[in-house]
Short mmCIF file of C-alpha atoms in Angstrom, two decimals:
data_model
loop_
_atom_site.label_atom_id
_atom_site.label_comp_id
_atom_site.label_asym_id
_atom_site.label_seq_id
_atom_site.Cartn_x
_atom_site.Cartn_y
_atom_site.Cartn_z
CA MET A 1 -25.78 55.18 -26.61
CA ARG A 2 -24.98 52.28 -28.87
CA THR A 3 -21.35 52.94 -28.70
CA TYR A 4 -21.42 52.89 -24.89
CA PHE A 5 -23.34 49.59 -24.93
CA ILE A 6 -20.59 48.08 -27.41
CA CYS A 7 -17.96 49.10 -24.84
CA LEU A 8 -19.60 47.42 -22.04
CA LEU A 9 -20.15 44.17 -23.92
CA PHE A 10 -16.51 44.11 -24.87
CA PHE A 11 -15.20 44.59 -21.21
CA CYS A 12 -17.80 42.00 -19.88
CA VAL A 13 -16.61 39.19 -22.10
CA ALA A 14 -12.98 39.78 -21.57
CA PRO A 15 -11.29 36.53 -20.04
CA LEU A 16 -11.56 36.66 -16.19
CA LEU A 17 -8.31 36.46 -14.32
CA PRO A 18 -9.11 36.15 -10.70
CA ALA A 19 -7.58 38.62 -8.45
CA GLN A 20 -4.96 37.07 -6.19
CA GLU A 21 -6.30 36.51 -2.60
CA PRO A 22 -4.07 37.74 0.19
CA ASP A 23 -1.81 35.03 1.58
CA SER A 24 -3.62 35.16 4.83
CA LEU A 25 -6.88 34.09 3.28
CA VAL A 26 -5.29 31.27 1.22
CA LEU A 27 -5.11 27.80 2.41
CA GLY A 28 -2.13 26.32 0.53
CA PHE A 29 -2.34 22.66 -0.46
CA ARG A 30 0.96 21.65 1.31
CA GLU A 31 0.21 23.58 4.37
CA TYR A 32 -3.26 21.84 4.54
CA LEU A 33 -1.95 18.40 4.11
CA ALA A 34 0.87 18.96 6.66
CA PHE A 35 -1.75 19.82 9.34
CA VAL A 36 -3.91 16.93 8.27
CA LYS A 37 -0.85 14.43 8.79
CA GLN A 38 0.24 15.90 12.27
CA PHE A 39 -3.08 16.73 13.80
CA HIS A 40 -5.90 14.67 12.34
CA PRO A 41 -7.13 11.98 14.81
CA VAL A 42 -6.97 9.07 12.40
CA ALA A 43 -3.27 10.09 11.32
CA ARG A 44 -2.42 10.26 15.00
CA GLN A 45 -4.30 6.97 15.66
CA ALA A 46 -2.26 5.36 13.06
CA ASN A 47 0.90 5.89 15.26
CA LEU A 48 -0.73 3.87 18.01
CA VAL A 49 -0.38 0.83 15.73
CA ILE A 50 3.39 1.17 16.14
CA GLY A 51 3.10 1.71 19.99
CA ALA A 52 0.76 -1.32 20.26
CA ALA A 53 3.37 -3.46 18.24
CA GLU A 54 6.28 -2.27 20.31
CA ALA A 55 4.20 -3.18 23.51
CA ASN A 56 3.58 -6.62 22.02
CA LEU A 57 7.26 -7.08 21.35
CA LEU A 58 8.25 -6.05 24.82
CA GLN A 59 5.65 -8.50 26.22
CA SER A 60 7.23 -11.31 24.00
CA ARG A 61 10.69 -10.62 25.24
CA GLY A 62 9.39 -11.07 28.61
CA GLY A 63 9.36 -14.94 27.93
CA PHE A 64 13.23 -14.77 28.27
CA ASP A 65 13.23 -13.02 31.52
CA PRO A 66 14.91 -14.49 34.53
CA LYS A 67 12.59 -15.89 37.12
CA LEU A 68 12.76 -16.21 40.84
CA ALA A 69 10.47 -18.58 42.65
CA VAL A 70 10.43 -19.17 46.45
CA ASP A 71 8.33 -21.85 48.15
CA TYR A 72 7.91 -22.15 51.77
CA ASP A 73 5.71 -24.78 53.59
CA ARG A 74 5.48 -25.43 57.30
CA LYS A 75 3.17 -27.70 59.36
CA GLU A 76 2.91 -28.13 63.20
CA PHE A 77 0.25 -30.22 64.93
CA LYS A 78 -0.13 -31.33 68.53
CA GLY A 79 3.42 -30.17 69.43
CA SER A 80 5.09 -31.85 66.31
CA GLU A 81 6.66 -30.15 63.64
CA TYR A 82 5.66 -32.39 60.73
CA TYR A 83 7.75 -30.43 58.15
CA ASP A 84 9.42 -27.13 57.37
CA ARG A 85 10.42 -26.80 53.81
CA PHE A 86 11.96 -23.95 51.98
CA ASN A 87 12.87 -23.99 48.24
CA ALA A 88 14.24 -21.08 46.30
CA THR A 89 14.79 -21.42 42.50
CA PHE A 90 16.33 -18.90 40.10
CA LYS A 91 15.92 -19.75 36.32
CA ILE A 92 17.34 -18.08 33.16
CA PRO A 93 15.68 -19.14 29.83
CA THR A 94 17.88 -18.82 26.87
CA TRP A 95 17.31 -18.94 23.22
CA TYR A 96 17.74 -22.57 21.93
CA GLY A 97 15.60 -24.35 24.37
CA ILE A 98 18.30 -24.30 27.12
CA GLU A 99 17.34 -23.15 30.65
CA LEU A 100 19.99 -22.47 33.24
CA LYS A 101 18.79 -22.95 36.90
CA GLY A 102 20.20 -22.48 40.43
CA GLN A 103 18.43 -23.89 43.48
CA PHE A 104 18.48 -23.91 47.21
CA GLU A 105 16.62 -26.37 49.43
CA GLN A 106 16.32 -26.54 53.24
CA ASN A 107 14.07 -28.99 54.76
CA GLU A 108 13.40 -30.31 58.28
CA GLY A 109 10.73 -32.01 60.33
CA ASP A 110 9.67 -35.21 62.03
CA PHE A 111 7.62 -36.62 59.00
CA LEU A 112 9.71 -35.53 56.00
CA ASN A 113 9.78 -37.60 52.95
CA PRO A 114 13.18 -39.25 52.81
CA GLU A 115 14.04 -37.96 49.50
CA GLU A 116 13.56 -34.38 50.93
CA THR A 117 16.30 -34.91 53.43
CA VAL A 118 19.01 -32.48 52.99
CA PRO A 119 22.03 -31.20 55.15
CA THR A 120 21.12 -28.89 57.97
CA ASP A 121 22.55 -25.98 56.18
CA GLY A 122 20.64 -26.72 53.01
CA LEU A 123 21.63 -28.01 49.79
CA TYR A 124 22.66 -26.00 46.77
CA SER A 125 22.22 -27.05 43.08
CA ALA A 126 23.30 -25.50 39.77
CA GLY A 127 22.55 -26.98 36.42
CA VAL A 128 20.95 -26.90 32.91
CA SER A 129 17.86 -28.34 31.43
CA VAL A 130 17.69 -28.72 27.56
CA SER A 131 15.27 -29.98 24.91
CA VAL A 132 16.98 -32.21 22.55
CA ALA A 133 14.16 -32.73 20.09
CA ARG A 134 10.98 -30.67 20.23
CA GLY A 135 11.83 -27.14 21.18
CA LEU A 136 15.48 -27.18 20.43
CA TRP A 137 15.61 -25.07 17.27
CA ILE A 138 12.21 -23.30 17.68
CA ASN A 139 9.77 -23.13 20.65
CA GLU A 140 6.83 -21.17 21.59
CA ARG A 141 8.92 -18.43 23.36
CA MET A 142 11.34 -18.23 20.15
CA ALA A 143 8.38 -18.20 17.74
CA THR A 144 6.36 -15.58 19.80
CA LEU A 145 9.35 -13.18 19.94
CA ARG A 146 10.24 -13.62 16.19
CA LYS A 147 6.65 -13.05 15.20
CA ALA A 148 6.49 -9.99 17.50
CA LYS A 149 9.56 -8.46 15.71
CA LEU A 150 7.96 -9.12 12.32
CA PHE A 151 4.58 -7.62 13.52
CA THR A 152 6.38 -4.44 14.56
CA ARG A 153 7.73 -3.99 11.01
CA GLN A 154 4.36 -4.94 9.59
CA SER A 155 2.79 -2.36 11.75
CA GLU A 156 5.03 0.27 10.25
CA ALA A 157 3.91 -0.67 6.81
CA ASP A 158 0.25 -0.61 7.89
CA ARG A 159 0.73 2.73 9.53
CA ASP A 160 1.98 4.18 6.13
CA LEU A 161 -1.13 2.73 4.45
CA LEU A 162 -3.46 4.37 7.10
CA VAL A 163 -1.74 7.68 6.80
CA ASN A 164 -1.69 7.53 3.10
CA GLN A 165 -5.46 6.92 3.04
CA ILE A 166 -6.43 9.84 5.31
CA LEU A 167 -3.97 12.19 3.30
CA PHE A 168 -5.71 10.85 -0.10
CA ASP A 169 -9.23 11.49 1.29
CA ALA A 170 -7.95 14.94 2.63
CA ALA A 171 -6.53 15.83 -0.95
CA SER A 172 -9.81 14.62 -2.71
CA ALA A 173 -11.82 17.04 -0.41
CA TYR A 174 -9.44 19.92 -1.20
CA PHE A 175 -9.56 19.36 -4.95
CA ASN A 176 -13.42 19.13 -4.84
CA TRP A 177 -13.43 22.50 -2.85
CA LEU A 178 -11.07 24.09 -5.36
CA GLN A 179 -13.53 23.03 -8.22
CA ALA A 180 -16.50 24.43 -6.32
CA TYR A 181 -14.51 27.71 -5.71
CA ARG A 182 -13.67 27.94 -9.50
CA ASP A 183 -17.10 27.22 -10.52
CA GLN A 184 -18.31 30.10 -8.18
CA LEU A 185 -15.89 32.42 -9.89
CA VAL A 186 -17.26 31.43 -13.28
CA PHE A 187 -20.88 32.29 -12.38
CA ALA A 188 -19.86 35.31 -10.42
CA GLN A 189 -18.33 36.61 -13.53
CA PHE A 190 -21.09 35.93 -15.95
CA LEU A 191 -23.73 37.24 -13.45
CA GLU A 192 -21.72 40.61 -13.53
CA ASN A 193 -21.55 40.39 -17.38
CA ALA A 194 -25.46 39.65 -17.56
CA GLN A 195 -26.08 42.73 -15.16
CA ILE A 196 -23.87 44.99 -17.25
CA ARG A 197 -25.69 43.59 -20.35
CA PHE A 198 -29.12 44.26 -18.68
CA GLU A 199 -28.28 47.80 -17.99
CA GLY A 200 -26.98 48.43 -21.51
CA VAL A 201 -30.27 46.89 -23.03
CA ARG A 202 -32.36 48.94 -20.62
CA GLU A 203 -30.76 52.17 -21.60
CA SER A 204 -30.95 51.37 -25.28
CA ALA A 205 -34.58 50.43 -24.78
CA LEU A 206 -35.38 53.63 -23.07
CA ALA A 207 -33.65 55.46 -25.95
CA GLY A 208 -35.83 53.76 -28.41
CA ASP A 209 -32.81 51.96 -30.15
CA ILE A 210 -34.21 48.47 -29.32
CA ALA A 211 -37.56 47.01 -28.56
CA PRO A 212 -38.59 46.97 -24.89
CA ILE A 213 -39.10 43.21 -24.89
CA ASP A 214 -35.40 42.70 -25.21
CA THR A 215 -35.04 43.90 -21.56
CA VAL A 216 -37.22 40.83 -20.38
CA GLU A 217 -34.84 38.38 -22.16
CA ALA A 218 -31.76 40.16 -20.61
CA GLY A 219 -33.49 40.12 -17.11
CA ILE A 220 -33.99 36.42 -17.38
CA ALA A 221 -30.38 36.00 -18.10
CA VAL A 222 -29.54 37.83 -14.93
CA GLN A 223 -32.03 35.79 -12.87
CA ASN A 224 -30.48 32.67 -14.34
CA ARG A 225 -27.05 33.53 -13.63
CA ALA A 226 -28.09 34.61 -10.16
CA LEU A 227 -29.58 31.16 -9.54
CA SER A 228 -26.55 29.45 -10.79
CA LEU A 229 -24.27 31.49 -8.61
CA GLU A 230 -26.41 30.82 -5.53
CA GLN A 231 -26.36 27.12 -6.14
CA ALA A 232 -22.53 27.41 -6.69
CA ARG A 233 -22.09 29.16 -3.34
CA VAL A 234 -24.00 26.41 -1.63
CA ARG A 235 -21.75 23.64 -3.20
CA LEU A 236 -18.62 25.88 -2.25
CA ARG A 237 -19.76 26.04 1.37
CA ASN A 238 -20.58 22.33 1.62
CA THR A 239 -17.08 21.33 0.07
CA ALA A 240 -15.43 23.66 2.52
CA LEU A 241 -17.04 22.00 5.38
CA GLU A 242 -15.95 18.53 4.05
CA VAL A 243 -12.28 20.07 4.02
CA SER A 244 -12.90 21.14 7.53
CA ASN A 245 -13.41 17.60 8.59
CA PHE A 246 -9.67 17.04 8.15
CA LEU A 247 -8.49 20.17 9.94
CA TRP A 248 -7.63 19.85 13.67
CA LEU A 249 -5.41 21.63 16.19
CA ASP A 250 -2.99 19.84 18.40
CA ASP A 251 -5.27 19.61 21.34
CA ASN A 252 -7.96 17.60 19.44
CA VAL A 253 -9.95 20.71 18.46
CA PRO A 254 -11.55 20.80 15.14
CA ILE A 255 -11.28 23.78 12.73
CA GLU A 256 -14.01 25.08 10.60
CA ILE A 257 -13.00 27.01 7.45
CA ARG A 258 -14.21 30.55 7.45
CA GLU A 259 -16.11 31.78 4.30
CA GLU A 260 -13.31 34.23 3.48
CA VAL A 261 -10.65 31.60 3.26
CA ARG A 262 -9.90 30.38 -0.32
CA PRO A 263 -8.05 27.24 -1.75
CA GLN A 264 -4.91 27.81 -3.68
CA LEU A 265 -6.01 28.53 -7.23
CA ARG A 266 -3.18 27.02 -9.16
CA PRO A 267 -2.05 23.99 -6.91
CA SER A 268 -0.64 22.01 -9.80
CA GLU A 269 2.79 23.64 -9.17
CA VAL A 270 3.08 22.05 -5.53
CA VAL A 271 0.83 19.01 -5.85
CA ASP A 272 3.53 16.80 -7.35
CA GLN A 273 6.13 17.88 -4.82
CA THR A 274 3.76 17.72 -1.84
CA LEU A 275 2.52 14.18 -2.79
CA GLU A 276 6.18 13.22 -3.85
CA ILE A 277 5.35 12.08 -7.21
CA ALA A 278 6.97 14.84 -9.22
CA GLY A 279 9.20 13.92 -12.28
CA VAL A 280 9.24 10.17 -11.39
CA PRO A 281 9.02 7.90 -14.48
CA LEU A 282 6.74 4.87 -14.37
CA ASP A 283 9.69 2.39 -14.34
CA SER A 284 11.29 3.89 -11.46
CA PHE A 285 8.76 2.94 -8.76
CA ALA A 286 9.98 -0.12 -6.94
CA LEU A 287 6.67 -1.94 -6.06
CA GLU A 288 8.53 -4.30 -3.70
CA ALA A 289 8.85 -1.34 -1.33
CA HIS A 290 5.10 -0.68 -1.40
CA PRO A 291 3.67 -0.68 2.20
CA LYS A 292 0.94 -3.20 1.22
CA LEU A 293 3.35 -5.69 -0.27
CA ARG A 294 5.89 -5.10 2.69
CA SER A 295 2.92 -5.85 5.21
CA LEU A 296 2.06 -9.01 3.31
CA ASP A 297 5.69 -10.11 3.24
CA PHE A 298 6.03 -9.74 6.99
CA LYS A 299 2.80 -11.55 7.40
CA ILE A 300 4.05 -14.34 5.31
CA GLN A 301 7.26 -14.52 7.32
CA GLY A 302 5.29 -14.55 10.56
CA LEU A 303 3.19 -17.53 9.09
CA GLU A 304 6.41 -19.33 8.11
CA VAL A 305 7.69 -19.17 11.59
CA ASP A 306 4.35 -20.40 12.69
CA ARG A 307 4.70 -23.38 10.14
CA ARG A 308 8.18 -24.19 11.44
CA LEU A 309 6.84 -24.41 14.88
CA LYS A 310 4.09 -26.71 13.85
CA VAL A 311 6.62 -28.86 12.17
CA ASN A 312 8.75 -28.99 15.26
CA GLN A 313 5.70 -30.11 17.25
CA LEU A 314 5.75 -33.25 15.36
CA LEU A 315 9.09 -34.39 17.16
CA PRO A 316 8.97 -36.21 20.49
CA GLN A 317 9.65 -34.05 23.57
CA ILE A 318 12.88 -35.19 25.27
CA ASP A 319 14.15 -33.01 28.04
CA LEU A 320 17.45 -33.60 29.70
CA GLU A 321 18.25 -31.97 33.08
CA TYR A 322 21.53 -32.18 35.02
CA ASN A 323 22.34 -30.34 38.35
CA PHE A 324 25.49 -30.31 40.39
CA LEU A 325 24.83 -30.62 44.16
CA THR A 326 26.95 -29.02 46.91
CA GLU A 327 26.73 -27.93 50.42
CA THR A 328 29.36 -25.24 50.00
CA PRO A 329 28.74 -23.18 46.64
CA GLU A 330 31.37 -20.86 47.75
CA LEU A 331 34.05 -23.33 47.00
CA ILE A 332 34.30 -24.04 43.19
CA ASN A 333 35.89 -27.51 43.61
CA SER A 334 32.88 -28.39 45.69
CA PHE A 335 30.97 -29.06 42.50
CA GLN A 336 31.71 -32.83 41.83
CA THR A 337 30.26 -34.78 38.87
CA GLN A 338 29.38 -37.60 41.36
CA GLU A 339 27.21 -35.47 43.31
CA TYR A 340 24.36 -34.50 41.04
CA LYS A 341 20.65 -34.55 40.35
CA GLY A 342 19.47 -35.42 36.72
CA GLY A 343 16.68 -36.97 34.78
CA VAL A 344 15.26 -37.52 31.27
CA THR A 345 11.67 -36.87 30.28
CA PHE A 346 10.15 -38.29 27.17
CA ARG A 347 6.86 -37.58 25.73
CA MET A 348 5.25 -38.61 22.28
CA PRO A 349 1.67 -38.67 21.32
CA LEU A 350 0.98 -41.92 19.31
CA PHE A 351 -1.02 -40.55 16.32
CA LEU A 352 -0.06 -36.84 16.36
CA ARG A 353 -3.51 -35.95 14.99
CA LYS A 354 -3.52 -32.66 16.78
CA GLU A 355 -0.08 -31.80 15.62
CA ARG A 356 -0.70 -32.90 12.11
CA GLY A 357 -3.84 -30.98 12.05
CA ALA A 358 -2.15 -27.83 13.19
CA LEU A 359 0.45 -28.13 10.55
CA ARG A 360 -1.89 -28.51 7.87
CA LEU A 361 -3.75 -25.56 8.94
CA ALA A 362 -0.58 -23.46 9.14
CA ARG A 363 0.30 -24.33 5.63
CA PHE A 364 -3.15 -23.25 4.34
CA LYS A 365 -2.76 -19.95 6.10
CA LEU A 366 0.69 -19.53 4.55
CA GLN A 367 -0.54 -20.52 1.04
CA ASP A 368 -3.52 -18.04 1.46
CA ALA A 369 -1.17 -15.22 2.54
CA GLU A 370 1.23 -15.99 -0.62
CA PHE A 371 -1.72 -15.81 -3.00
CA GLU A 372 -2.93 -12.61 -1.44
CA ARG A 373 0.44 -10.98 -1.97
CA ASP A 374 0.65 -12.27 -5.57
CA ASN A 375 -2.69 -10.89 -6.24
CA ALA A 376 -1.95 -7.65 -4.61
CA LEU A 377 1.28 -7.04 -6.54
CA VAL A 378 -0.44 -7.64 -9.95
CA SER A 379 -3.37 -5.29 -8.85
CA ILE A 380 -1.16 -2.50 -7.74
CA ARG A 381 0.90 -2.66 -10.85
CA ASN A 382 -1.87 -2.65 -13.08
CA LYS A 383 -3.57 0.13 -11.10
CA VAL A 384 -0.47 2.30 -11.51
CA LEU A 385 -0.41 1.63 -15.23
CA ALA A 386 -3.95 2.51 -15.50
CA ILE A 387 -3.38 5.81 -13.61
CA TYR A 388 -0.44 6.80 -15.78
CA ASN A 389 -2.53 6.22 -18.92
CA GLU A 390 -5.17 8.49 -17.32
CA LEU A 391 -2.77 11.22 -16.46
CA ASP A 392 -1.40 11.03 -20.19
CA SER A 393 -5.08 11.33 -21.36
CA PHE A 394 -5.88 14.35 -19.02
CA ASP A 395 -2.73 16.25 -20.41
CA ARG A 396 -4.35 16.06 -23.88
CA GLN A 397 -7.80 16.75 -22.36
CA ASN A 398 -6.78 19.85 -20.71
CA ALA A 399 -5.03 21.17 -23.97
CA LEU A 400 -8.31 20.39 -25.69
CA ILE A 401 -10.79 22.10 -23.39
CA GLU A 402 -8.46 25.09 -23.12
CA GLY A 403 -8.79 25.54 -26.84
CA ILE A 404 -12.51 24.95 -26.73
CA VAL A 405 -12.92 27.74 -24.05
CA VAL A 406 -10.91 30.05 -26.21
CA ASP A 407 -13.00 29.36 -29.33
CA TYR A 408 -16.19 29.83 -27.34
CA ASN A 409 -15.09 33.02 -26.10
CA ARG A 410 -14.24 34.15 -29.74
CA LEU A 411 -17.72 33.06 -30.89
CA LEU A 412 -19.44 35.16 -28.04
CA GLN A 413 -17.24 38.26 -28.89
CA ALA A 414 -18.02 37.95 -32.53
CA GLU A 415 -21.79 37.55 -31.87
CA GLU A 416 -21.71 40.68 -29.64
CA ARG A 417 -20.10 42.60 -32.41
CA LYS A 418 -22.82 41.34 -34.82
CA PHE A 419 -25.48 42.51 -32.25
CA SER A 420 -23.89 45.99 -32.08
CA PHE A 421 -24.34 46.26 -35.85
CA GLY A 422 -27.98 45.12 -35.67
CA GLU A 423 -27.14 41.69 -37.16
CA SER A 424 -27.87 39.33 -34.17
CA SER A 425 -29.97 39.09 -31.05
CA LEU A 426 -29.74 38.64 -27.31
CA PHE A 427 -31.09 35.03 -27.66
CA LEU A 428 -28.02 34.27 -29.84
CA ILE A 429 -25.73 36.13 -27.41
CA ASN A 430 -27.27 34.24 -24.46
CA SER A 431 -26.90 30.81 -26.24
CA ARG A 432 -23.23 31.52 -27.02
CA GLU A 433 -22.62 32.60 -23.38
CA ARG A 434 -24.24 29.56 -22.12
CA ALA A 435 -21.99 27.40 -24.21
CA LEU A 436 -19.05 29.35 -22.90
CA ILE A 437 -20.21 28.77 -19.35
CA ASP A 438 -20.58 25.01 -19.92
CA ALA A 439 -16.94 25.01 -21.41
CA ARG A 440 -15.52 26.79 -18.45
CA LEU A 441 -17.28 24.48 -16.00
CA LYS A 442 -16.13 21.47 -18.08
CA SER A 443 -12.48 22.81 -17.89
CA ASN A 444 -12.85 23.08 -14.15
CA GLU A 445 -14.15 19.45 -14.08
CA VAL A 446 -11.37 18.12 -16.27
CA GLN A 447 -8.73 19.98 -14.13
CA ASN A 448 -10.31 18.48 -10.96
CA LYS A 449 -10.07 15.06 -12.23
CA TYR A 450 -6.59 15.49 -13.40
CA LEU A 451 -5.80 16.53 -9.84
CA LEU A 452 -7.66 13.62 -8.38
CA THR A 453 -5.94 11.23 -10.71
CA LYS A 454 -2.56 12.51 -9.27
CA ALA A 455 -4.07 11.73 -5.80
CA LYS A 456 -5.12 8.34 -6.96
CA LEU A 457 -1.47 7.70 -7.94
CA PHE A 458 -0.35 8.97 -4.59
CA GLN A 459 -2.63 6.39 -3.05
CA ALA A 460 -1.91 3.64 -5.31
CA LEU A 461 1.85 3.97 -4.54
CA ALA A 462 0.80 4.30 -0.74
CA ILE A 463 3.40 7.14 -0.29
CA ASN A 464 3.83 8.64 3.24
CA PRO A 465 5.29 12.17 2.56
CA GLU A 466 7.32 14.14 4.86
CA LEU A 467 5.20 17.26 5.55
CA ASN A 468 5.77 20.05 8.12
CA PRO A 469 2.95 22.41 9.34
CA GLY A 470 3.48 26.04 8.28
CA ILE A 471 5.34 25.28 4.94
CA ASN A 472 3.42 26.40 2.12
#
């Protein structure tokens, strides 16, 4: 009987290598993130930012659309035709404050203003208006279009930040689910060990080899392991639900992970490739390409455009207009310089308080954005350096904890051999086993922190990886 008990103890303390799950029951890390990126509502919502920016750009380009205006007025009273006025204008705005204009006028009536008198068949005009001071090099239309183009590029960087954040949250949930699953495997293994030990102790007690009270201690160990396993199962189910928060189908239908689905037990082989941080040294990352910094750069460029516009507003407004007049526009030589309509408009505020205040505010906004950009650059650089330090430390921690687990396992095996010779007790065996369990759980925790730190590096660098659903 004692020989049988020793054999049971040997097999129950052998290191557990979890059986490989069928591929259909394993949710791979790369496949998981690919589904998150393509189908998660927040990730899809991030693409709306680009669409909104493109719509804003289209709206801004509308400021340079040609415009057609037609005015028609007619008045008759007590048998008199006071006036019958028709005016059609076609304008083409161009870039540097220059506007091309064509016009047709046809007026008649008994009480027309003399300056509105035109030939019977109407009068044609073609000319140009230009701002020679305020609005020549930059104006509202030009500034709006430039800022819209910058906003579109800024939106692309902001989109990358939003997608990166949702992928980071999804990866963190997956790693926590993986740790809960590993912990559950540990408690399931040691519950089986405790049950085998209890049966051996009970058989030995029935045979009179050991005191019956030892079965009570062995039974308590079984109950403690069962309690720990039940708690681990609850944590596993809750973390699986957190992972389910990130899984959606194409038609906005959420997916809930079934209990039989398991995480990839050893994702370390694919994490670096999936997050696109594999084999890249610290000095190879170009922080200038960081989406956060690119977004701030485009913001600064947009504020610079606004500042230039405010500087231009300090200039006087001088608009020149010249139009050729003709009755026969089909004849090119009918456009004579002596037949024209022109004018000059001059406007200039005396104190420029509104313009100077607007310029001062624009400068403050620009300086604020530059300070924000400088601070973001330093913060990102230091954060990346700190994460690399943590990764180096976790490499050493993983090696240490693996050695601790191996040593605790040896101590437990040695204690069980001593027990087989009558030189130890169940209390010491249980103590050794609890220490081994704590070491295994600590190993799972350190490995999880290591994976989470890799995800933090992915977040700090704001990488937007190329992922395809169905690739594992």
